[in-house]
Amino acid sequence: MAALHGAGPVAAAPAQSMQAEPYSAERLAALRAEGKPVFVNMTAAWCITCLVNERTTLSTAAVQQAMRERGVVYMKGDWTNRDPAITAFLQSFQRDGLPFYAFYPARKEPVVLPPVLTQAIVTESFEQ
């Protein structure tokens, strides 16, 4: 029984193995200059849609694997306390609310994703 009990956390581990880098404009610019694809997730503790998207899409094994396979750097900004750097980022896209997701393909213009995500929407954006 111990082996069966231990299988649960091991099976869930791949979906949580990719850690998000904290968002900063400087780090995003550096990654872009290196030609790396970057997925930016702007979220907040009070944003229910953000939390649902993270649970049902962004933390899934399929999305995490697609990020790893394509070398996508996952950045996450926390706007819970209205961080001015995140406000500036949102305003650069003429946005003033959450959720907000942008995928920066290597050496291309960013693609804004819809506020409600699916695994297909995210993984297909990586084909840009």
XYZ file of N, CA and C in Angstrom, residues 15-126:
336
model
N 3.809 18.276 -13.436
C 2.963 19.441 -13.699
C 3.405 20.650 -12.886
N 4.120 20.432 -11.818
C 4.540 21.548 -10.982
C 6.039 21.792 -11.054
N 6.753 21.118 -11.944
C 8.203 21.190 -11.950
C 8.745 22.482 -12.547
N 7.978 23.150 -13.400
C 8.470 24.368 -14.031
C 8.143 25.566 -13.152
N 9.175 26.186 -12.647
C 8.983 27.343 -11.790
C 8.957 28.624 -12.615
N 8.099 29.546 -12.232
C 8.012 30.833 -12.914
C 9.081 31.769 -12.366
N 9.685 32.520 -13.248
C 10.599 33.584 -12.836
C 9.755 34.800 -12.486
N 10.157 35.552 -11.467
C 9.414 36.775 -11.167
C 9.567 37.778 -12.314
N 8.477 38.441 -12.665
C 8.514 39.411 -13.751
C 9.345 40.630 -13.380
N 10.153 41.066 -14.314
C 10.765 42.392 -14.271
C 10.981 42.808 -15.721
N 10.811 44.092 -15.987
C 10.985 44.599 -17.349
C 12.404 44.334 -17.835
N 13.375 44.469 -16.924
C 14.769 44.265 -17.291
C 15.043 42.814 -17.679
N 14.505 41.886 -16.908
C 14.713 40.465 -17.207
C 14.016 40.084 -18.507
N 12.799 40.586 -18.723
C 12.091 40.320 -19.964
C 12.908 40.832 -21.147
N 13.434 42.045 -21.036
C 14.238 42.622 -22.123
C 15.490 41.785 -22.369
N 16.129 41.312 -21.306
C 17.336 40.493 -21.455
C 17.017 39.169 -22.144
N 15.944 38.524 -21.750
C 15.546 37.265 -22.380
C 15.208 37.479 -23.852
N 14.521 38.580 -24.151
C 14.179 38.895 -25.534
C 15.444 39.139 -26.353
N 16.409 39.844 -25.765
C 17.668 40.120 -26.462
C 18.432 38.833 -26.756
N 18.278 37.826 -25.891
C 18.916 36.520 -26.094
C 18.154 35.669 -27.108
N 16.988 36.149 -27.551
C 16.190 35.403 -28.518
C 15.404 34.258 -27.915
N 15.102 34.358 -26.615
C 14.347 33.294 -25.958
C 12.850 33.594 -25.998
N 12.035 32.562 -26.210
C 10.586 32.768 -26.119
C 10.188 32.911 -24.644
N 9.241 33.807 -24.386
C 8.838 34.092 -23.008
C 7.310 34.137 -22.920
N 6.772 33.448 -21.908
C 5.351 33.509 -21.604
C 5.200 34.323 -20.324
N 4.433 35.411 -20.394
C 4.237 36.285 -19.230
C 2.816 36.116 -18.712
N 2.716 35.805 -17.433
C 1.453 35.629 -16.726
C 1.359 36.723 -15.678
N 0.426 37.659 -15.865
C 0.175 38.680 -14.852
C -1.043 38.246 -14.057
N -0.867 38.138 -12.759
C -1.884 37.558 -11.899
C -1.975 38.334 -10.587
N -2.936 37.962 -9.767
C -3.093 38.542 -8.429
C -3.857 37.548 -7.567
N -3.619 37.604 -6.280
C -4.263 36.682 -5.342
C -5.779 36.832 -5.362
N -6.273 38.020 -5.658
C -7.711 38.277 -5.661
C -8.379 37.982 -7.004
N -7.608 37.591 -8.007
C -8.135 37.357 -9.352
C -8.568 35.893 -9.493
N -9.855 35.652 -9.392
C -10.376 34.281 -9.444
C -10.088 33.634 -10.799
N -10.307 34.352 -11.891
C -10.036 33.795 -13.215
C -8.559 33.421 -13.348
N -7.681 34.250 -12.804
C -6.238 33.944 -12.837
C -5.965 32.620 -12.135
N -6.542 32.453 -10.966
C -6.315 31.238 -10.189
C -6.866 30.010 -10.904
N -8.033 30.150 -11.528
C -8.612 29.030 -12.278
C -7.719 28.683 -13.468
N -7.270 29.695 -14.219
C -6.384 29.444 -15.360
C -5.098 28.741 -14.932
N -4.547 29.142 -13.804
C -3.320 28.503 -13.326
C -3.575 27.035 -12.997
N -4.692 26.768 -12.358
C -4.993 25.395 -11.950
C -5.376 24.509 -13.129
N -6.220 25.020 -14.042
C -6.748 24.173 -15.109
C -5.901 24.151 -16.374
N -4.986 25.106 -16.503
C -4.221 25.197 -17.750
C -2.725 25.324 -17.520
N -2.295 26.392 -16.871
C -0.858 26.683 -16.799
C -0.063 25.664 -15.999
N -0.667 25.048 -14.993
C 0.074 24.083 -14.177
C -0.066 22.649 -14.678
N -0.749 22.457 -15.807
C -0.938 21.088 -16.299
C 0.348 20.535 -16.900
N 0.435 19.227 -16.888
C 1.611 18.553 -17.446
C 1.784 18.899 -18.925
N 0.684 18.973 -19.674
C 0.772 19.247 -21.116
C 1.379 20.623 -21.393
N 0.921 21.638 -20.679
C 1.438 22.991 -20.896
C 2.879 23.093 -20.404
N 3.151 22.526 -19.249
C 4.508 22.567 -18.712
C 5.491 21.858 -19.653
N 5.067 20.718 -20.199
C 5.922 19.976 -21.126
C 6.148 20.785 -22.408
N 5.107 21.424 -22.916
C 5.244 22.242 -24.124
C 6.223 23.391 -23.882
N 6.177 23.992 -22.702
C 7.117 25.067 -22.378
C 8.551 24.536 -22.362
N 8.741 23.392 -21.707
C 10.086 22.809 -21.641
C 10.602 22.444 -23.027
N 9.763 21.790 -23.832
C 10.174 21.343 -25.166
C 10.560 22.502 -26.070
N 9.912 23.636 -25.905
C 10.176 24.787 -26.771
C 11.099 25.815 -26.115
N 11.587 25.514 -24.929
C 12.502 26.423 -24.243
C 11.865 27.738 -23.830
N 10.560 27.706 -23.547
C 9.839 28.918 -23.165
C 10.154 29.260 -21.709
N 10.561 30.493 -21.482
C 10.771 30.981 -20.121
C 9.425 31.474 -19.608
N 9.042 30.999 -18.422
C 7.758 31.347 -17.825
C 7.990 32.426 -16.783
N 7.429 33.617 -17.033
C 7.537 34.734 -16.092
C 6.163 35.017 -15.495
N 6.174 35.381 -14.232
C 4.920 35.641 -13.532
C 5.046 36.935 -12.738
N 4.073 37.813 -12.948
C 4.033 39.060 -12.194
C 2.858 39.053 -11.246
N 3.081 39.468 -10.012
C 2.029 39.480 -8.991
C 1.546 40.914 -8.784
N 0.316 41.164 -9.222
C -0.278 42.500 -9.144
C -1.230 42.623 -7.952
N -1.088 41.715 -6.983
C -1.966 41.725 -5.812
C -1.984 43.087 -5.144
N -0.832 43.716 -5.010
C -0.731 45.019 -4.355
C -0.466 46.147 -5.348
N -0.887 45.948 -6.602
C -0.789 46.975 -7.657
C 0.645 47.470 -7.857
N 1.546 46.560 -8.099
C 2.957 46.861 -8.369
C 3.062 47.824 -9.565
N 3.765 48.952 -9.413
C 3.872 49.934 -10.502
C 4.532 49.374 -11.770
N 5.464 48.447 -11.634
C 6.123 47.862 -12.808
C 5.131 47.026 -13.616
N 4.258 46.335 -12.918
C 3.249 45.523 -13.615
C 2.175 46.432 -14.204
N 1.828 47.484 -13.493
C 0.880 48.460 -14.036
C 1.417 49.022 -15.350
N 2.697 49.379 -15.391
C 3.316 49.913 -16.611
C 3.282 48.874 -17.733
N 3.561 47.609 -17.393
C 3.514 46.538 -18.391
C 2.107 46.421 -18.970
N 1.099 46.374 -18.103
C -0.289 46.268 -18.560
C -0.666 47.459 -19.440
N -0.272 48.647 -19.028
C -0.606 49.848 -19.787
C 0.071 49.859 -21.153
N 1.222 49.198 -21.273
C 1.904 49.143 -22.570
C 1.077 48.353 -23.581
N 0.129 47.552 -23.081
C -0.790 46.804 -23.941
C -2.201 47.421 -23.902
N -2.317 48.648 -23.373
C -3.599 49.336 -23.203
C -4.569 48.511 -22.366
N -4.044 47.890 -21.325
C -4.857 47.093 -20.403
C -4.752 47.697 -19.004
N -5.795 47.474 -18.220
C -5.764 47.946 -16.839
C -6.375 46.941 -15.875
N -6.394 45.679 -16.282
C -6.956 44.650 -15.414
C -6.374 43.286 -15.706
N -6.803 42.339 -14.899
C -6.321 40.964 -14.996
C -7.499 40.041 -15.263
N -7.213 38.850 -15.738
C -5.904 38.273 -16.047
C -5.342 38.837 -17.354
N -4.022 38.742 -17.479
C -3.362 39.165 -18.704
C -2.209 38.214 -18.988
N -2.189 37.723 -20.234
C -1.169 36.774 -20.668
C -0.601 37.233 -21.999
N 0.709 37.215 -22.106
C 1.370 37.547 -23.368
C 2.455 36.516 -23.628
N 2.512 36.070 -24.877
C 3.582 35.178 -25.290
C 4.469 35.933 -26.268
N 5.757 35.941 -25.959
C 6.750 36.570 -26.807
C 7.509 35.486 -27.558
N 7.126 35.218 -28.811
C 7.910 34.255 -29.583
C 9.322 34.805 -29.784
N 10.287 33.935 -29.970
C 11.664 34.382 -30.185
C 11.715 35.347 -31.370
N 12.253 36.529 -31.117
C 12.506 37.547 -32.145
C 11.264 37.965 -32.941
N 10.096 37.894 -32.296
C 8.847 38.339 -32.929
C 8.077 39.205 -31.940
N 7.038 39.844 -32.453
C 6.180 40.678 -31.619
C 5.357 39.805 -30.661
N 4.996 40.347 -29.497
C 4.213 39.559 -28.545
C 2.803 39.270 -29.047
N 2.280 38.142 -28.569
C 0.924 37.715 -28.871
C 0.138 37.767 -27.562
N -0.966 38.505 -27.551
C -1.803 38.590 -26.357
C -2.801 37.443 -26.393
N -2.853 36.690 -25.308
C -3.785 35.571 -25.207
C -5.072 36.038 -24.522
N -6.163 35.306 -24.726
C -7.432 35.712 -24.099
C -7.382 35.535 -22.577
N -8.304 36.185 -21.866
C -8.300 36.087 -20.403
C -8.679 34.714 -19.864
N -9.440 33.944 -20.617
C -9.780 32.581 -20.202
C -8.971 31.638 -21.087
N -8.105 30.862 -20.437
C -7.182 30.003 -21.171
C -7.646 28.551 -21.247
N -7.168 27.874 -22.285
C -7.267 26.423 -22.374
C -5.858 25.931 -22.685
N -5.631 24.650 -22.490
C -4.322 24.088 -22.821
C -4.019 24.311 -24.300
N -5.007 24.131 -25.163
C -4.798 24.294 -26.603
C -4.429 25.733 -26.958
N -5.093 26.702 -26.360
C -4.783 28.108 -26.645
C -3.318 28.391 -26.309
N -2.880 27.936 -25.153
C -1.504 28.213 -24.721
C -0.496 27.469 -25.590
N -0.688 26.173 -25.756
C 0.306 25.401 -26.513
C 0.332 25.807 -27.983
N -0.813 26.154 -28.563
C -0.830 26.611 -29.951
C -0.147 27.975 -30.105
N -0.178 28.801 -29.081
C 0.524 30.095 -29.163
C 2.030 29.873 -29.291
N 2.531 28.750 -28.753
C 3.963 28.464 -28.822
C 4.404 28.096 -30.232
